[in-house]
PDB file of C-alpha atoms in Angstrom:
ATOM      1  CA  MET A   9     -78.610 -29.861-144.162  1.00 36.00           C
ATOM      2  CA  THR A  10     -75.598 -27.521-144.140  1.00 39.00           C
ATOM      3  CA  ASP A  11     -76.372 -23.930-143.223  1.00 42.00           C
ATOM      4  CA  LYS A  12     -75.475 -21.343-145.854  1.00 39.00           C
ATOM      5  CA  ILE A  13     -73.392 -18.342-144.879  1.00 39.00           C
ATOM      6  CA  GLY A  14     -74.760 -15.001-146.039  1.00 40.00           C
ATOM      7  CA  VAL A  15     -72.739 -12.006-147.236  1.00 43.00           C
ATOM      8  CA  LEU A  16     -72.643 -10.577-143.717  1.00 46.00           C
ATOM      9  CA  GLY A  17     -71.427 -13.849-142.228  1.00 48.00           C
ATOM     10  CA  THR A  18     -74.778 -14.829-140.692  1.00 48.00           C
ATOM     11  CA  LYS A  19     -76.293 -18.270-141.106  1.00 52.00           C
ATOM     12  CA  SER A  20     -79.556 -18.603-142.986  1.00 49.00           C
ATOM     13  CA  PRO A  21     -82.227 -20.358-140.920  1.00 61.00           C
ATOM     14  CA  ALA A  22     -82.479 -24.114-141.390  1.00 70.00           C
ATOM     15  CA  ARG A  23     -85.514 -25.301-143.295  1.00 78.00           C
ATOM     16  CA  THR A  24     -88.256 -26.863-141.206  1.00 78.00           C
ATOM     17  CA  GLY A  25     -91.516 -28.609-141.923  1.00 90.00           C
ATOM     18  CA  VAL A  26     -92.571 -30.442-145.067  1.00 94.00           C
ATOM     19  CA  GLU A  27     -91.724 -29.209-148.555  1.00 96.00           C
ATOM     20  CA  ARG A  28     -93.378 -30.387-151.764  1.00 97.00           C
ATOM     21  CA  VAL A  29     -90.556 -31.295-154.156  1.00 97.00           C
ATOM     22  CA  VAL A  30     -92.064 -33.017-157.181  1.00 97.00           C
ATOM     23  CA  ASN A  31     -95.321 -34.119-158.791  1.00 98.00           C
ATOM     24  CA  ALA A  32     -95.048 -36.967-161.308  1.00 98.00           C
ATOM     25  CA  PRO A  33     -97.543 -39.262-163.065  1.00 98.00           C
ATOM     26  CA  LEU A  34     -97.404 -42.816-161.741  1.00 98.00           C
ATOM     27  CA  PRO A  35     -99.284 -45.456-163.741  1.00 98.00           C
ATOM     28  CA  THR A  36     -99.859 -48.558-161.601  1.00 98.00           C
ATOM     29  CA  VAL A  37    -101.698 -51.858-161.911  1.00 98.00           C
ATOM     30  CA  TYR A  38    -104.505 -50.205-159.917  1.00 98.00           C
ATOM     31  CA  GLY A  39    -104.813 -47.023-161.958  1.00 98.00           C
ATOM     32  CA  LYS A  40    -102.965 -43.858-162.906  1.00 98.00           C
ATOM     33  CA  PHE A  41    -101.947 -41.853-159.859  1.00 98.00           C
ATOM     34  CA  GLN A  42    -100.008 -38.661-159.326  1.00 98.00           C
ATOM     35  CA  ALA A  43     -97.010 -39.260-157.052  1.00 98.00           C
ATOM     36  CA  VAL A  44     -96.467 -36.102-155.009  1.00 98.00           C
ATOM     37  CA  GLY A  45     -93.059 -36.197-153.347  1.00 98.00           C
ATOM     38  CA  TYR A  46     -92.188 -34.334-150.171  1.00 98.00           C
ATOM     39  CA  LEU A  47     -89.106 -33.756-148.041  1.00 97.00           C
ATOM     40  CA  ASP A  48     -89.550 -33.679-144.297  1.00 96.00           C
ATOM     41  CA  HIS A  49     -86.858 -31.206-143.268  1.00 94.00           C
ATOM     42  CA  ASP A  50     -87.273 -32.001-139.571  1.00 92.00           C
ATOM     43  CA  ARG A  51     -86.587 -35.744-139.864  1.00 90.00           C
ATOM     44  CA  GLY A  52     -84.847 -35.935-143.230  1.00 91.00           C
ATOM     45  CA  ASP A  53     -87.366 -38.456-144.568  1.00 94.00           C
ATOM     46  CA  GLU A  54     -88.567 -38.490-148.165  1.00 97.00           C
ATOM     47  CA  GLN A  55     -92.331 -38.984-148.292  1.00 98.00           C
ATOM     48  CA  VAL A  56     -94.910 -39.556-151.017  1.00 98.00           C
ATOM     49  CA  ALA A  57     -98.647 -39.130-151.439  1.00 98.00           C
ATOM     50  CA  LEU A  58    -100.366 -41.057-154.221  1.00 98.00           C
ATOM     51  CA  VAL A  59    -103.265 -38.955-155.457  1.00 98.00           C
ATOM     52  CA  TYR A  60    -106.025 -40.310-157.665  1.00 98.00           C
ATOM     53  CA  GLY A  61    -108.511 -38.101-159.473  1.00 97.00           C
ATOM     54  CA  ASP A  62    -109.842 -34.702-158.393  1.00 96.00           C
ATOM     55  CA  ILE A  63    -109.726 -35.046-154.643  1.00 97.00           C
ATOM     56  CA  GLY A  64    -111.327 -31.765-153.589  1.00 94.00           C
ATOM     57  CA  ALA A  65    -111.088 -30.551-150.005  1.00 94.00           C
ATOM     58  CA  GLU A  66    -113.776 -32.294-147.970  1.00 97.00           C
ATOM     59  CA  ASN A  67    -114.437 -35.937-147.079  1.00 97.00           C
ATOM     60  CA  VAL A  68    -111.536 -37.211-149.179  1.00 98.00           C
ATOM     61  CA  LEU A  69    -111.077 -40.988-149.039  1.00 98.00           C
ATOM     62  CA  THR A  70    -107.619 -41.268-147.488  1.00 98.00           C
ATOM     63  CA  ARG A  71    -105.252 -43.959-146.292  1.00 98.00           C
ATOM     64  CA  LEU A  72    -102.243 -43.252-144.058  1.00 98.00           C
ATOM     65  CA  HIS A  73    -100.052 -46.268-144.758  1.00 98.00           C
ATOM     66  CA  SER A  74     -97.027 -46.940-142.594  1.00 97.00           C
ATOM     67  CA  GLU A  75     -94.011 -48.228-144.486  1.00 97.00           C
ATOM     68  CA  CYS A  76     -93.619 -52.008-144.138  1.00 97.00           C
ATOM     69  CA  LEU A  77     -90.883 -53.482-146.320  1.00 97.00           C
ATOM     70  CA  THR A  78     -91.620 -57.073-145.338  1.00 97.00           C
ATOM     71  CA  GLY A  79     -95.325 -56.785-146.038  1.00 96.00           C
ATOM     72  CA  ASP A  80     -95.462 -54.243-148.861  1.00 97.00           C
ATOM     73  CA  ALA A  81     -92.543 -55.567-150.917  1.00 97.00           C
ATOM     74  CA  PHE A  82     -91.992 -59.172-149.828  1.00 97.00           C
ATOM     75  CA  GLY A  83     -95.579 -60.286-149.265  1.00 96.00           C
ATOM     76  CA  SER A  84     -95.015 -61.261-145.639  1.00 96.00           C
ATOM     77  CA  GLN A  85     -97.924 -63.042-143.983  1.00 95.00           C
ATOM     78  CA  HIS A  86     -96.700 -61.982-140.559  1.00 94.00           C
ATOM     79  CA  CYS A  87     -98.878 -58.875-140.969  1.00 94.00           C
ATOM     80  CA  GLU A  88    -101.639 -57.658-143.293  1.00 95.00           C
ATOM     81  CA  CYS A  89     -99.818 -54.518-144.465  1.00 96.00           C
ATOM     82  CA  GLY A  90     -99.232 -55.464-148.085  1.00 97.00           C
ATOM     83  CA  ASP A  91    -102.844 -56.472-148.576  1.00 97.00           C
ATOM     84  CA  GLN A  92    -104.023 -53.298-146.866  1.00 97.00           C
ATOM     85  CA  LEU A  93    -101.928 -51.161-149.198  1.00 98.00           C
ATOM     86  CA  ALA A  94    -103.282 -52.922-152.275  1.00 98.00           C
ATOM     87  CA  SER A  95    -106.856 -52.696-150.970  1.00 98.00           C
ATOM     88  CA  ALA A  96    -106.476 -48.992-150.219  1.00 98.00           C
ATOM     89  CA  LEU A  97    -105.196 -48.268-153.722  1.00 98.00           C
ATOM     90  CA  ARG A  98    -108.095 -50.221-155.203  1.00 98.00           C
ATOM     91  CA  ALA A  99    -110.550 -48.392-152.953  1.00 98.00           C
ATOM     92  CA  VAL A 100    -109.527 -44.879-153.984  1.00 98.00           C
ATOM     93  CA  VAL A 101    -109.640 -45.897-157.649  1.00 98.00           C
ATOM     94  CA  ALA A 102    -113.120 -47.369-157.167  1.00 98.00           C
ATOM     95  CA  GLU A 103    -114.144 -44.163-155.386  1.00 97.00           C
ATOM     96  CA  GLY A 104    -112.901 -42.096-158.332  1.00 98.00           C
ATOM     97  CA  ALA A 105    -110.715 -39.910-156.130  1.00 98.00           C
ATOM     98  CA  GLY A 106    -108.581 -40.246-153.040  1.00 98.00           C
ATOM     99  CA  VAL A 107    -105.148 -40.179-151.442  1.00 98.00           C
ATOM    100  CA  VAL A 108    -102.778 -42.835-150.121  1.00 98.00           C
ATOM    101  CA  VAL A 109    -100.085 -41.222-147.972  1.00 98.00           C
ATOM    102  CA  TYR A 110     -97.141 -43.617-147.777  1.00 98.00           C
ATOM    103  CA  LEU A 111     -95.256 -42.844-144.575  1.00 98.00           C
ATOM    104  CA  ARG A 112     -91.594 -43.710-144.587  1.00 96.00           C
ATOM    105  CA  GLY A 113     -89.847 -43.918-141.230  1.00 95.00           C
ATOM    106  CA  HIS A 114     -92.808 -45.855-139.824  1.00 96.00           C
ATOM    107  CA  GLU A 115     -91.274 -49.305-140.250  1.00 96.00           C
ATOM    108  CA  GLY A 116     -92.251 -51.561-137.348  1.00 96.00           C
ATOM    109  CA  ARG A 117     -94.553 -48.898-135.866  1.00 95.00           C
ATOM    110  CA  GLY A 118     -91.609 -46.519-135.927  1.00 96.00           C
ATOM    111  CA  ILE A 119     -88.786 -48.649-134.480  1.00 96.00           C
ATOM    112  CA  GLY A 120     -87.002 -49.326-137.781  1.00 96.00           C
ATOM    113  CA  LEU A 121     -86.416 -52.373-139.968  1.00 97.00           C
ATOM    114  CA  LEU A 122     -83.712 -54.180-137.983  1.00 98.00           C
ATOM    115  CA  ALA A 123     -85.496 -53.654-134.687  1.00 97.00           C
ATOM    116  CA  LYS A 124     -88.694 -54.928-136.273  1.00 97.00           C
ATOM    117  CA  LEU A 125     -86.914 -58.077-137.418  1.00 97.00           C
ATOM    118  CA  ARG A 126     -85.556 -58.566-133.907  1.00 97.00           C
ATOM    119  CA  ALA A 127     -89.077 -58.179-132.555  1.00 96.00           C
ATOM    120  CA  MET A 128     -90.348 -60.710-135.104  1.00 96.00           C
ATOM    121  CA  ALA A 129     -87.698 -63.172-133.915  1.00 97.00           C
ATOM    122  CA  LEU A 130     -88.957 -62.765-130.350  1.00 97.00           C
ATOM    123  CA  GLN A 131     -92.526 -63.282-131.538  1.00 95.00           C
ATOM    124  CA  ALA A 132     -91.429 -66.565-133.133  1.00 94.00           C
ATOM    125  CA  GLU A 133     -90.337 -67.580-129.620  1.00 96.00           C
ATOM    126  CA  GLY A 134     -93.764 -66.818-128.165  1.00 94.00           C
ATOM    127  CA  LEU A 135     -93.936 -63.129-127.308  1.00 96.00           C
ATOM    128  CA  ASP A 136     -96.672 -60.993-128.834  1.00 94.00           C
ATOM    129  CA  THR A 137     -95.898 -57.852-130.834  1.00 94.00           C
ATOM    130  CA  VAL A 138     -96.305 -55.559-127.829  1.00 95.00           C
ATOM    131  CA  GLU A 139     -94.215 -57.736-125.513  1.00 96.00           C
ATOM    132  CA  ALA A 140     -91.474 -58.058-128.137  1.00 96.00           C
ATOM    133  CA  ASN A 141     -91.019 -54.304-128.503  1.00 96.00           C
ATOM    134  CA  LEU A 142     -90.947 -53.824-124.756  1.00 97.00           C
ATOM    135  CA  ALA A 143     -88.444 -56.688-124.324  1.00 97.00           C
ATOM    136  CA  LEU A 144     -86.122 -54.806-126.679  1.00 97.00           C
ATOM    137  CA  GLY A 145     -86.530 -51.624-124.648  1.00 97.00           C
ATOM    138  CA  LEU A 146     -88.446 -49.978-127.485  1.00 97.00           C
ATOM    139  CA  PRO A 147     -91.761 -48.121-127.581  1.00 96.00           C
ATOM    140  CA  VAL A 148     -94.858 -50.075-128.564  1.00 95.00           C
ATOM    141  CA  ASP A 149     -95.760 -47.429-131.167  1.00 95.00           C
ATOM    142  CA  ALA A 150     -93.388 -44.573-132.009  1.00 94.00           C
ATOM    143  CA  ARG A 151     -95.199 -43.297-135.096  1.00 95.00           C
ATOM    144  CA  ASP A 152     -95.994 -39.612-135.582  1.00 94.00           C
ATOM    145  CA  TYR A 153     -98.611 -38.471-138.080  1.00 96.00           C
ATOM    146  CA  GLY A 154     -97.782 -34.758-138.133  1.00 96.00           C
ATOM    147  CA  VAL A 155     -96.047 -35.067-141.493  1.00 97.00           C
ATOM    148  CA  ALA A 156     -99.123 -36.780-142.958  1.00 97.00           C
ATOM    149  CA  ALA A 157    -101.322 -33.915-141.797  1.00 97.00           C
ATOM    150  CA  GLU A 158     -98.943 -31.388-143.354  1.00 97.00           C
ATOM    151  CA  MET A 159     -98.970 -33.266-146.651  1.00 97.00           C
ATOM    152  CA  LEU A 160    -102.756 -33.413-146.699  1.00 98.00           C
ATOM    153  CA  ARG A 161    -103.028 -29.704-145.985  1.00 97.00           C
ATOM    154  CA  ASP A 162    -100.593 -28.989-148.807  1.00 97.00           C
ATOM    155  CA  LEU A 163    -102.863 -31.015-151.109  1.00 98.00           C
ATOM    156  CA  GLY A 164    -105.787 -28.846-150.036  1.00 97.00           C
ATOM    157  CA  VAL A 165    -107.464 -31.564-147.977  1.00 98.00           C
ATOM    158  CA  ARG A 166    -109.386 -30.312-144.939  1.00 96.00           C
ATOM    159  CA  SER A 167    -111.346 -33.411-143.968  1.00 97.00           C
ATOM    160  CA  VAL A 168    -111.003 -37.107-144.751  1.00 98.00           C
ATOM    161  CA  ARG A 169    -112.846 -40.381-144.772  1.00 98.00           C
ATOM    162  CA  LEU A 170    -110.069 -42.393-143.195  1.00 98.00           C
ATOM    163  CA  LEU A 171    -109.349 -45.926-144.393  1.00 98.00           C
ATOM    164  CA  SER A 172    -108.170 -47.393-141.114  1.00 96.00           C
ATOM    165  CA  ASN A 173    -108.954 -49.770-138.260  1.00 96.00           C
ATOM    166  CA  ASN A 174    -106.715 -47.827-135.868  1.00 95.00           C
ATOM    167  CA  PRO A 175    -108.492 -45.121-133.815  1.00 94.00           C
ATOM    168  CA  ARG A 176    -105.147 -43.551-132.925  1.00 93.00           C
ATOM    169  CA  LYS A 177    -104.736 -42.399-136.518  1.00 95.00           C
ATOM    170  CA  ARG A 178    -108.003 -40.499-136.294  1.00 95.00           C
ATOM    171  CA  GLU A 179    -106.962 -38.909-133.012  1.00 95.00           C
ATOM    172  CA  ALA A 180    -103.572 -37.933-134.417  1.00 95.00           C
ATOM    173  CA  LEU A 181    -104.957 -36.359-137.588  1.00 97.00           C
ATOM    174  CA  GLN A 182    -107.523 -34.334-135.669  1.00 96.00           C
ATOM    175  CA  ARG A 183    -104.874 -33.237-133.198  1.00 96.00           C
ATOM    176  CA  HIS A 184    -102.872 -31.930-136.168  1.00 96.00           C
ATOM    177  CA  GLY A 185    -105.815 -30.049-137.646  1.00 95.00           C
ATOM    178  CA  VAL A 186    -107.227 -32.472-140.242  1.00 97.00           C
ATOM    179  CA  GLN A 187    -110.831 -33.446-139.546  1.00 97.00           C
ATOM    180  CA  VAL A 188    -111.953 -37.065-139.866  1.00 97.00           C
ATOM    181  CA  ALA A 189    -115.516 -37.187-141.133  1.00 97.00           C
ATOM    182  CA  GLU A 190    -115.698 -40.983-141.107  1.00 96.00           C
ATOM    183  CA  GLU A 191    -113.596 -44.041-140.377  1.00 96.00           C
ATOM    184  CA  VAL A 192    -113.839 -46.590-143.193  1.00 97.00           C
ATOM    185  CA  PRO A 193    -112.820 -50.128-142.140  1.00 95.00           C
ATOM    186  CA  LEU A 194    -110.002 -51.774-144.085  1.00 95.00           C
ATOM    187  CA  LEU A 195    -110.458 -55.405-143.070  1.00 94.00           C
ATOM    188  CA  ILE A 196    -108.244 -58.074-144.598  1.00 93.00           C
ATOM    189  CA  PRO A 197    -109.081 -61.776-144.201  1.00 93.00           C
ATOM    190  CA  PRO A 198    -106.599 -63.194-141.691  1.00 92.00           C
ATOM    191  CA  CYS A 199    -104.433 -66.235-142.229  1.00 91.00           C
ATOM    192  CA  GLU A 200    -102.962 -68.756-139.802  1.00 91.00           C
ATOM    193  CA  ASN A 201     -99.609 -66.924-139.860  1.00 92.00           C
ATOM    194  CA  ASN A 202    -100.956 -63.557-138.749  1.00 92.00           C
ATOM    195  CA  ILE A 203    -103.992 -64.350-136.598  1.00 92.00           C
ATOM    196  CA  THR A 204    -102.076 -64.007-133.309  1.00 89.00           C
ATOM    197  CA  TYR A 205    -100.554 -60.707-134.452  1.00 91.00           C
ATOM    198  CA  LEU A 206    -103.974 -59.369-135.466  1.00 92.00           C
ATOM    199  CA  ARG A 207    -105.604 -60.455-132.226  1.00 92.00           C
ATOM    200  CA  THR A 208    -102.886 -58.631-130.318  1.00 90.00           C
ATOM    201  CA  LYS A 209    -103.575 -55.508-132.350  1.00 91.00           C
ATOM    202  CA  ARG A 210    -107.251 -55.765-131.418  1.00 92.00           C
ATOM    203  CA  GLU A 211    -106.821 -56.677-127.757  1.00 93.00           C
ATOM    204  CA  ARG A 212    -103.796 -54.565-126.815  1.00 91.00           C
ATOM    205  CA  LEU A 213    -103.663 -51.758-129.392  1.00 91.00           C
ATOM    206  CA  ASP A 214    -107.418 -51.118-129.724  1.00 91.00           C
ATOM    207  CA  HIS A 215    -107.633 -51.797-133.461  1.00 92.00           C
ATOM    208  CA  ARG A 216    -111.193 -52.407-134.661  1.00 93.00           C
ATOM    209  CA  LEU A 217    -111.052 -55.911-136.142  1.00 90.00           C
ATOM    210  CA  PRO A 218    -114.469 -57.515-135.660  1.00 88.00           C
ATOM    211  CA  HIS A 219    -113.906 -59.961-138.516  1.00 90.00           C
ATOM    212  CA  LEU A 220    -111.461 -61.942-136.362  1.00 87.00           C
ATOM    213  CA  ASP A 221    -114.392 -63.472-134.488  1.00 83.00           C
ATOM    214  CA  ALA A 222    -115.094 -65.599-137.561  1.00 79.00           C
ATOM    215  CA  VAL A 223    -111.789 -67.476-137.155  1.00 75.00           C
ATOM    216  CA  ALA A 224    -112.083 -68.426-133.500  1.00 63.00           C
ATOM    217  CA  HIS A 225    -111.025 -71.980-134.380  1.00 57.00           C
ATOM    218  CA  TRP A 226    -107.424 -70.868-134.869  1.00 56.00           C
ATOM    219  CA  SER A 227    -105.392 -71.036-131.688  1.00 54.00           C
TER     220      SER A 227
END
């Protein structure tokens, strides 16, 4: 953002933090949401929260969904992201109220689309998702959830029931001042293409995925 020059020749301070820009109705196949758009002035990312119903302030059913082009848009079976997004949207509609915060800039746990594709290529050669990131000299998980906490606070949300299998999301939200009253599992049936990826998430990234025990026959 270009600084503006005031009448006395001084620069106005650069904007920081998250700014709500627009609120628009968004009818979807799951239900009619309000799409609340934000601009993250610190990172330059455009973000959106999909709000369903009268969410209130306490114990709001909430999903923090990291952007995943391959899963969300292309239906990739390398991960379970697309199915998780659809399930989260269905869940808040069934609840009657809730929020899905869609976090752009989180592609590939924060390493970006092209780096994620490079990591996927290494996984096809036998590395797991953690080893692939490290082989590329990249962090295992570079995501930051501060912007999500700011968006939730702007929406008036003080505590959430978090749709997630990842305990780090709970820790991050609470560190940023949003209380997590409950963690609600979001378990997607695995397939042969993503079972190794999911097991790595459980064994090396501490995701809570007890349903994987039922598919022990897959190598």
